[in-house]
XYZ file of C-alpha atoms in Angstrom:
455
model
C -4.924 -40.474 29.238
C -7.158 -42.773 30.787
C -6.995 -46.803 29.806
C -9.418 -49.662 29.850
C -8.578 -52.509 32.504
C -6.997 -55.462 30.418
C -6.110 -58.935 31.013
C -6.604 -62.620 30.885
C -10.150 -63.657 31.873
C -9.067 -66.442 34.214
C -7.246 -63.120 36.489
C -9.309 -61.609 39.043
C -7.851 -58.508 38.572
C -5.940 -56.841 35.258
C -1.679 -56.272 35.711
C -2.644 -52.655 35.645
C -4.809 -52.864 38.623
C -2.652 -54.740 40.989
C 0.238 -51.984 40.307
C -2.255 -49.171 41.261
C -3.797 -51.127 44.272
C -6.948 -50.585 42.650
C -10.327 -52.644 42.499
C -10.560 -53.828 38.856
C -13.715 -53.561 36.373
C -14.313 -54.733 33.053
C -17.364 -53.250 32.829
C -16.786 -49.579 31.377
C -17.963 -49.149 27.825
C -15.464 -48.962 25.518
C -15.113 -45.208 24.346
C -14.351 -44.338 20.633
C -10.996 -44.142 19.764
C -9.260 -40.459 19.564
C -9.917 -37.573 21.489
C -13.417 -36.282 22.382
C -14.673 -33.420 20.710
C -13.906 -30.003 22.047
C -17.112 -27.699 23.401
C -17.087 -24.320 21.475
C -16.414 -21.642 23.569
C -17.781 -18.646 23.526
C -15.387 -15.420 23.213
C -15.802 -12.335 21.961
C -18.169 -10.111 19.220
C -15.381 -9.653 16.831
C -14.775 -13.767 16.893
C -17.085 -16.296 14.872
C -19.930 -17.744 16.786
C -20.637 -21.388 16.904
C -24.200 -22.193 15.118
C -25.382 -24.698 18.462
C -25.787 -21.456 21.016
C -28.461 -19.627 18.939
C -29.138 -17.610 21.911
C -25.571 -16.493 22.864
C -24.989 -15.713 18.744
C -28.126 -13.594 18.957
C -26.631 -11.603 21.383
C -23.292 -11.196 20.180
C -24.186 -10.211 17.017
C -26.699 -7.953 18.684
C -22.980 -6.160 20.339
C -21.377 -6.281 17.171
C -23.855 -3.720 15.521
C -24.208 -2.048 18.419
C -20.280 -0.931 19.239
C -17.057 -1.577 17.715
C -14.942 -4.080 19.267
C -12.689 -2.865 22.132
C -9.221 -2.557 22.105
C -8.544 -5.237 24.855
C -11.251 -7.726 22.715
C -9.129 -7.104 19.832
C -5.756 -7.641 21.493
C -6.852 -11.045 22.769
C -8.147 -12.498 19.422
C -5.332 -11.530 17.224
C -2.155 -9.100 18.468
C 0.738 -11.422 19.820
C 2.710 -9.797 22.519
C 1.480 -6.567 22.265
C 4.312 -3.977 23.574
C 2.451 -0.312 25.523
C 2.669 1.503 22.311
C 0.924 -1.207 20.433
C -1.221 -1.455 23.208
C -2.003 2.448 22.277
C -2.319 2.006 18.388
C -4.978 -0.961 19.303
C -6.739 1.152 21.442
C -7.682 3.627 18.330
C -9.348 0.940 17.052
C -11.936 0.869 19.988
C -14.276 4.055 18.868
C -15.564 4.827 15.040
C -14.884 8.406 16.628
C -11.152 7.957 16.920
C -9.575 11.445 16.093
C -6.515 9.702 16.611
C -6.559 7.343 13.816
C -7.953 10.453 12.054
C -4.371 12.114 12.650
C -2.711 8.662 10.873
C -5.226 9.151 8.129
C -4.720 12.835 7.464
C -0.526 11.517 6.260
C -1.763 9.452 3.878
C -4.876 11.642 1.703
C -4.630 14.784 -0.215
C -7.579 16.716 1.661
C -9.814 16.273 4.967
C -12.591 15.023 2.799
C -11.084 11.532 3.134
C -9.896 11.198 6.197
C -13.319 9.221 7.541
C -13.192 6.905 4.553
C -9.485 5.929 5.030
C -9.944 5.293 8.834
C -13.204 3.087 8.172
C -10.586 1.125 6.017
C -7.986 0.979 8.350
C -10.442 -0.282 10.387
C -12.104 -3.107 8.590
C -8.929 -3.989 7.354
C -7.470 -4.608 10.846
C -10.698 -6.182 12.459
C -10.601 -9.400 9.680
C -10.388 -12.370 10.784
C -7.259 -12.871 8.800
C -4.101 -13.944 11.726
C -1.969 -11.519 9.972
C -4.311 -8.163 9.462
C -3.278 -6.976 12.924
C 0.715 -7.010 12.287
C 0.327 -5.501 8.761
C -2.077 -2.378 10.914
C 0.651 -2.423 13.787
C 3.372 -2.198 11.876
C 2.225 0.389 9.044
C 0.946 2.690 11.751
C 3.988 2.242 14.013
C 6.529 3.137 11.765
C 4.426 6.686 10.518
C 3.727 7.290 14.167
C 7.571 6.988 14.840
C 8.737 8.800 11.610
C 6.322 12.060 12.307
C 6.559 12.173 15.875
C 2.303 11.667 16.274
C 2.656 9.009 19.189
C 5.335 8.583 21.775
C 6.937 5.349 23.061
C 7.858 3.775 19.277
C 10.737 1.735 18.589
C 11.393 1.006 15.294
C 12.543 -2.683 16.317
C 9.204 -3.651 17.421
C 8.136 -2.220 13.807
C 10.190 -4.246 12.180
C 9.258 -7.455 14.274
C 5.638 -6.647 13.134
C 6.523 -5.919 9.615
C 8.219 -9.408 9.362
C 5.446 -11.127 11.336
C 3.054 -10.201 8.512
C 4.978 -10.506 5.747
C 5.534 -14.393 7.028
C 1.763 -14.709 7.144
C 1.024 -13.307 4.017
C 3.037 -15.480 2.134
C 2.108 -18.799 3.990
C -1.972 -17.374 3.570
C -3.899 -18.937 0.907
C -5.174 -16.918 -1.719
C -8.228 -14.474 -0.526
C -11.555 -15.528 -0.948
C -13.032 -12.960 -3.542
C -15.026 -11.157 -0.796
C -12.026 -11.034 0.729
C -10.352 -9.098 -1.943
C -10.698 -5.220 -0.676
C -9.257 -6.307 2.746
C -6.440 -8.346 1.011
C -5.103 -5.183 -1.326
C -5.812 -2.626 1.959
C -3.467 -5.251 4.071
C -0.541 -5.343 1.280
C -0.648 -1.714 1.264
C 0.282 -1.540 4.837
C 2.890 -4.076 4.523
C 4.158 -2.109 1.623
C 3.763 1.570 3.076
C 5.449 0.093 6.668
C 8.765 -1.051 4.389
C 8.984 2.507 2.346
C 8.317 4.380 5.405
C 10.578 2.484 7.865
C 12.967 0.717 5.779
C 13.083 2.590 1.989
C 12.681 -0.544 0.752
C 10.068 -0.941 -2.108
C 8.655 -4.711 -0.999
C 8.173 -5.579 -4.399
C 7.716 -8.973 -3.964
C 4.522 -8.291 -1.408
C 3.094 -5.627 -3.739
C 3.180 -7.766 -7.057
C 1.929 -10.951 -5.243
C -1.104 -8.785 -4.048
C -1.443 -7.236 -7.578
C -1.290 -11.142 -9.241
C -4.099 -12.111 -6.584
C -6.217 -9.168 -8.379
C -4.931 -9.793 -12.081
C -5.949 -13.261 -11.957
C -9.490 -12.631 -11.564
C -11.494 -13.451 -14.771
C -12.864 -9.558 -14.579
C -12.020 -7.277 -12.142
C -15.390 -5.821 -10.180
C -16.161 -1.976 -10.566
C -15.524 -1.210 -6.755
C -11.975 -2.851 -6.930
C -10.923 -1.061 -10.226
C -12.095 2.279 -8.559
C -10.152 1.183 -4.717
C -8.212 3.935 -4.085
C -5.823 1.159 -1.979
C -5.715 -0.662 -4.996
C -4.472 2.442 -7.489
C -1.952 3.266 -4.483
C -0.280 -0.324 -5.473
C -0.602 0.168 -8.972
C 1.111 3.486 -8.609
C 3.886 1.978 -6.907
C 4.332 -0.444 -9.508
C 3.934 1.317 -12.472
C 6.876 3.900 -10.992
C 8.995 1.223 -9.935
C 8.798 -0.138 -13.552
C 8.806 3.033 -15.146
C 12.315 3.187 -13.896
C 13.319 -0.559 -14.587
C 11.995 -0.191 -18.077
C 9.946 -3.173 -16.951
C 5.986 -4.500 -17.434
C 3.476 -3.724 -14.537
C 1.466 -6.951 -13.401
C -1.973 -4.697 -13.993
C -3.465 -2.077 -16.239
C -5.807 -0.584 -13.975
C -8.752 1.299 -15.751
C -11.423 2.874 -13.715
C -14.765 2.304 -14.414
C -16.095 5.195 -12.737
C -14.109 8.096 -14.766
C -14.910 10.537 -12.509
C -13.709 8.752 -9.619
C -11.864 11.096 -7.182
C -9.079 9.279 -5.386
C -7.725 9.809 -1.575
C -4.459 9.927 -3.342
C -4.166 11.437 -6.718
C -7.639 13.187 -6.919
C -8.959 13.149 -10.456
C -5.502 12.041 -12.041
C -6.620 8.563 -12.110
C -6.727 8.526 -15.553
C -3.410 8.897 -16.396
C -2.363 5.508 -15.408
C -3.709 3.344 -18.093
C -0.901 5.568 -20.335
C 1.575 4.889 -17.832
C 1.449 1.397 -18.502
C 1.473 1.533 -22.570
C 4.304 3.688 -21.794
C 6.237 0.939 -19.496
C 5.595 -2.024 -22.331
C 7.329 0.305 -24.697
C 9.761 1.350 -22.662
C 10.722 -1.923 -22.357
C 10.605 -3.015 -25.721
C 12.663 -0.570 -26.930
C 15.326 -1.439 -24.080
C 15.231 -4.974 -24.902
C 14.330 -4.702 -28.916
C 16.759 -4.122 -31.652
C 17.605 -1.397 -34.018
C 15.129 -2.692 -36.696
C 11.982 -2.662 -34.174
C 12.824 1.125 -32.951
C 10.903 2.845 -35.607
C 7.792 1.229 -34.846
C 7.693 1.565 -31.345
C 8.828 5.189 -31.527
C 5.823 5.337 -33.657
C 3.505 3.676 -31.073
C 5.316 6.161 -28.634
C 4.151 9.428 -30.385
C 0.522 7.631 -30.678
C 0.066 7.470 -26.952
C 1.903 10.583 -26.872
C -0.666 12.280 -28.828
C -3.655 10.758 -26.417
C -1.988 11.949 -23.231
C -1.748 15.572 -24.994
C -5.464 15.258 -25.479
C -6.646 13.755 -22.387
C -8.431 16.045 -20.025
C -9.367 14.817 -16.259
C -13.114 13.378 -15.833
C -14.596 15.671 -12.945
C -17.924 14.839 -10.842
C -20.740 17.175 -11.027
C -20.533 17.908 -7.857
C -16.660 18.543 -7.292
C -17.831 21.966 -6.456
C -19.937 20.674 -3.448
C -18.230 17.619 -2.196
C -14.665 19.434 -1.868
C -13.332 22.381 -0.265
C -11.377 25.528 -2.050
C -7.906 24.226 -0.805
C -8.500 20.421 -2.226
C -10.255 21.707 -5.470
C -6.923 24.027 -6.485
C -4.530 20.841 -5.511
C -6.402 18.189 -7.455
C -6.533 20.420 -10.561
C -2.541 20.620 -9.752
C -2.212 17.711 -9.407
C -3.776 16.386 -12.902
C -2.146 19.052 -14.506
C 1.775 17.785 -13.381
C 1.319 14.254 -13.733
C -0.057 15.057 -17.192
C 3.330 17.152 -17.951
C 5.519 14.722 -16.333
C 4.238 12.165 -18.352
C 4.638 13.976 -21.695
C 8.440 14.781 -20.293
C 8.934 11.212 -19.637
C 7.888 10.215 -23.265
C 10.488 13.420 -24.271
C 13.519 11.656 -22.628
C 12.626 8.115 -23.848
C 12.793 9.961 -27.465
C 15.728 12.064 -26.883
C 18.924 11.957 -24.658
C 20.669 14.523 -22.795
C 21.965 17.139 -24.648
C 19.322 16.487 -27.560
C 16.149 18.910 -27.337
C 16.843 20.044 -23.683
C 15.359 23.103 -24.703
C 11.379 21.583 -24.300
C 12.060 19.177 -21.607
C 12.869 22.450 -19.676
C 10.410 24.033 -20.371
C 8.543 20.982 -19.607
C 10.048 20.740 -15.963
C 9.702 24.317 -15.252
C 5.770 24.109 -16.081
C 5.778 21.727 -13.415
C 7.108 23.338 -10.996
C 6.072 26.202 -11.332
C 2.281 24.422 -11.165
C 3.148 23.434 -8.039
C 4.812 26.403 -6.172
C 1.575 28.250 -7.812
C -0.843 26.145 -5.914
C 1.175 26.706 -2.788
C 0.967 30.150 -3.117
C -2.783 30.249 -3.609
C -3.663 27.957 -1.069
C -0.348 28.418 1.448
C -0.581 24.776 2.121
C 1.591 22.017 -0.596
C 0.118 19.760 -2.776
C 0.410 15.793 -1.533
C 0.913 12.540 -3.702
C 3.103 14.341 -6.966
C 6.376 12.836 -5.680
C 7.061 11.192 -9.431
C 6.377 14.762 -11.303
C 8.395 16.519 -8.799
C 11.387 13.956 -9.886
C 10.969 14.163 -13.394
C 11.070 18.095 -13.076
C 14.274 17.976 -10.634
C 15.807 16.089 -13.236
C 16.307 18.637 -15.840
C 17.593 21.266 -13.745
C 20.709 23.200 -14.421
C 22.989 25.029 -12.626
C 23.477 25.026 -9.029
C 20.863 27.714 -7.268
C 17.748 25.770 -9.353
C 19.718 22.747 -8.309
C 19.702 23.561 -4.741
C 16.349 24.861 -4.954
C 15.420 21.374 -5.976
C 17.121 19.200 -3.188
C 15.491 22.135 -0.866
C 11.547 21.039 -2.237
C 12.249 17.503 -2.074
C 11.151 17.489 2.096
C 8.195 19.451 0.597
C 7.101 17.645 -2.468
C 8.677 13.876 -1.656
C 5.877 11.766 0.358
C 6.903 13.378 4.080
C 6.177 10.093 5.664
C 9.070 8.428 3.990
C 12.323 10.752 5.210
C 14.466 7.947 4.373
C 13.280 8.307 0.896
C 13.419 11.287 0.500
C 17.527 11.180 0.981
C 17.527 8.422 -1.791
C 15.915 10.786 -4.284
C 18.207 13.665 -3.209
C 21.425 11.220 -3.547
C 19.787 10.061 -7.153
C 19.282 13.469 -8.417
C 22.710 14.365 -7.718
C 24.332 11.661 -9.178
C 22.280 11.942 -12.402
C 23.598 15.756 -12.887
C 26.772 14.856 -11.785
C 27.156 12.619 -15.164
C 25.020 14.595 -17.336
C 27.614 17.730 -16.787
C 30.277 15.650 -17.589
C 28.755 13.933 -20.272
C 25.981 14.173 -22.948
C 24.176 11.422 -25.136
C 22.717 9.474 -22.363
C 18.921 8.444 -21.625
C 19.066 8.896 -17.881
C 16.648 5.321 -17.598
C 19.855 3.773 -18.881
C 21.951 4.694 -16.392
C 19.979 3.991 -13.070
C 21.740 0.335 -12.984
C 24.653 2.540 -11.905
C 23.533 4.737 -9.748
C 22.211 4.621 -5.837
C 18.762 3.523 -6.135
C 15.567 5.259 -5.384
C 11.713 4.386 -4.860
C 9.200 6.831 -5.894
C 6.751 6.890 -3.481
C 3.479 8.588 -3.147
């Protein structure tokens, strides 16, 4: 740092001066104190512009419309010692055209129709200027690309370095700005689906604070309550509580009611019940003798509205949606709608009580779903939670080991580690109830190996 010359008037020259062997001068004008002001610098389109070069922000912002930002742009702004495969995942960020981040996209919707509309979120959601967007993309699409084999040169401890990085920055983030929002819930999504798919962990704690960002909004805005991102979380809370006998952090009611989702088609619907269900489920875990009638009574109301409801369908599902994806969204609606009414069953009775209908029950959804395959040889997506409820009520060991043989089939494929939790779980659950009758299997997952129910 540069000083002033200083010293008594009546010196010819300052100490400071005479140690340097330097002529000395009083005569500089004093600077302000502090550092001077750094220039802006100019870097790159997918980086803010300073306001002072008009002329340079023109023509940035004449790139940015013009092409996406490349890969190496990208890496520089954001990604923090990138390994070569990372270096390959930000590369399919470089062309809208990407069939590679197509292949990604394909895992995680129930038809080709959605492919382009996931990828364009992928995209946006990695290319905010948040610090932490990049780690959530890198380490979501790292761990699927490692589980299914899509991309060589993975490690799962770079995944996990990335999963950690972002979790750190989401919690230390402030909360979103309300435009903000979409890319906020399509970041915790990654963060979750990266711990379920390389971990078979649930990361509650990241999915509820994302979910409390959303609740606390005065109203929630029609194209969040219809995000397909958004339901995703919901979904994985409403399971997860489902099977605590807990209260989700949000009732999520479309607006548009013939919304079809990437995920769960035109079963959207359904989860405003799932909810009621979960706040009575809980009550009566937590209530007393006295209180039982009246929720049991509440229970057959919503009961009674999940018999009626009937899936809202666009005009033109016809058009929009191939053959293949019409037959598994109808599927689809028609098993969570079953395993929903079973679920109510076995919160009414325990085993050994009216087994007789939640068979039946079970075997309606299954056989839905091996129906579908047989039509259109390919197997429905995103019914992992039906598929459980089902395996639970079967008996004897060939439908048994028919289950445990579906689970690869009908359990989310990108999660394999979950997919071992559920088999353990359903074991261990008929393992008791052959021993044993009188129990309401919620009651006794506190004793058995836990599970997530993914998509």
């Amino acid at each position: 740092m540069k000083e002033k010359c200083v010293g008594d008037v009546s010196r010819d020259s300052c100490i400071r001066c005479i140690e340097l062997g330097r002529e000395c001068t009083r005569k500089r004008p004093i600077q302000k104190a502090g550092r001077k002001p750094r220039q802006p610098v100019l870097l790159d389109p997918c980086t803010r512009m300073p306001k002072e070069r008009d002329g340079a922000l023109a023509e940035t912002e004449r790139l940015r419309k013009e092409k996406a930002p490349s890969a190496q742009l990208v890496l520089q702004w954001k990604a923090d010692s990138p390994t070569p495969f990372e270096e390959q995942l930000l590369r399919m960020l470089q062309s809208e055209q990407s069939d590679e981040l197509k292949k990604f996209a394909r895992l995680l919707v129930i038809g080709p129709n959605f492919e382009e509309k996931l990828s364009n979120e992928i995209r946006a959601m990695a290319n905010w200027e948040f610090e932490g967007s990049l780690d959530g993309y890198l380490a979501c699409m790292g761990a699927l690309a490692l589980n299914l084999g899509i991309m060589p040169g993975g490690d799962a401890e770079s995944n996990i370095r990335r999963g950690a990085l972002a979790v750190s920055k989401l919690r230390t983030a402030p909360g979103p700005k309300f435009e903000e929002l979409e890319n906020w819930i399509v970041f915790g999504l990654a963060i979750v689906t990266f711990a379920m798919t390389a971990l078979g962990t649930p990361a509650s704690t990241v999915r509820r604070h994302v979910l409390k960002d959303v609740a606390s909004l005065t109203s929630i805005p029609d194209h969040l309550q219809n995000s397909d991102s958004l339901m995703c979380l919901v979904a994985f809370e409403t399971w997860e509580c489902l099977m605590k006998r807990s209260i989700p952090v949000l009732r999520l009611e479309m607006t548009e009611k013939s919304h079809v989702s990437r995920l769960f088609g035109i079963s959207g619907g359904i989860f405003p019940y799932l909810y009621d269900i979960c706040e009575l489920s809980h009550t009566l875990a937590v209530g007393n003798e006295n209180e039982r009638k009246i929720i049991l009574t509440s229970l057959e109301k919503v009961e009674e509205e999940v018999e009626l409801w009937q899936p809202a369908t666009p005009q033109d599902l016809i058009v929009r949606f191939s053959t293949v994806e019409i037959v598994h969204m109808l599927c689809q609606a028609e098993v969570h709608k079953v395993s929903t009414l079973l679920f109510i069953h076995r919160l009414r009775w325990p085993f050994g009580v009216e087994d007789g209908l939640a068979r039946r029950m079970a075997r309606k959804i299954t056989n839905e779903l091996e129906r579908s395959y047989l039509i259109t040889h390919d197997r429905v997506r995103c019914v992992s939670f039906p598929f459980f409820i089902a395996g639970i009520e079967a008996q004897g060991k060939e439908e048994r080991d028919c289950v445990l043989a579906l689970v690869k089939d009908y359990i989310d494929p990108t999660t394999p580690i979950i997919q071992e939790q559920i088999k353990r779980l359903l074991s261990s659950i008929w393992q008791i109830r052959d021993v044993s009758t009188g129990y309401h299997w919620l009651d006794l997952l506190s004793h058995l190996p836990e599970a997530i129910i993914p998509t």
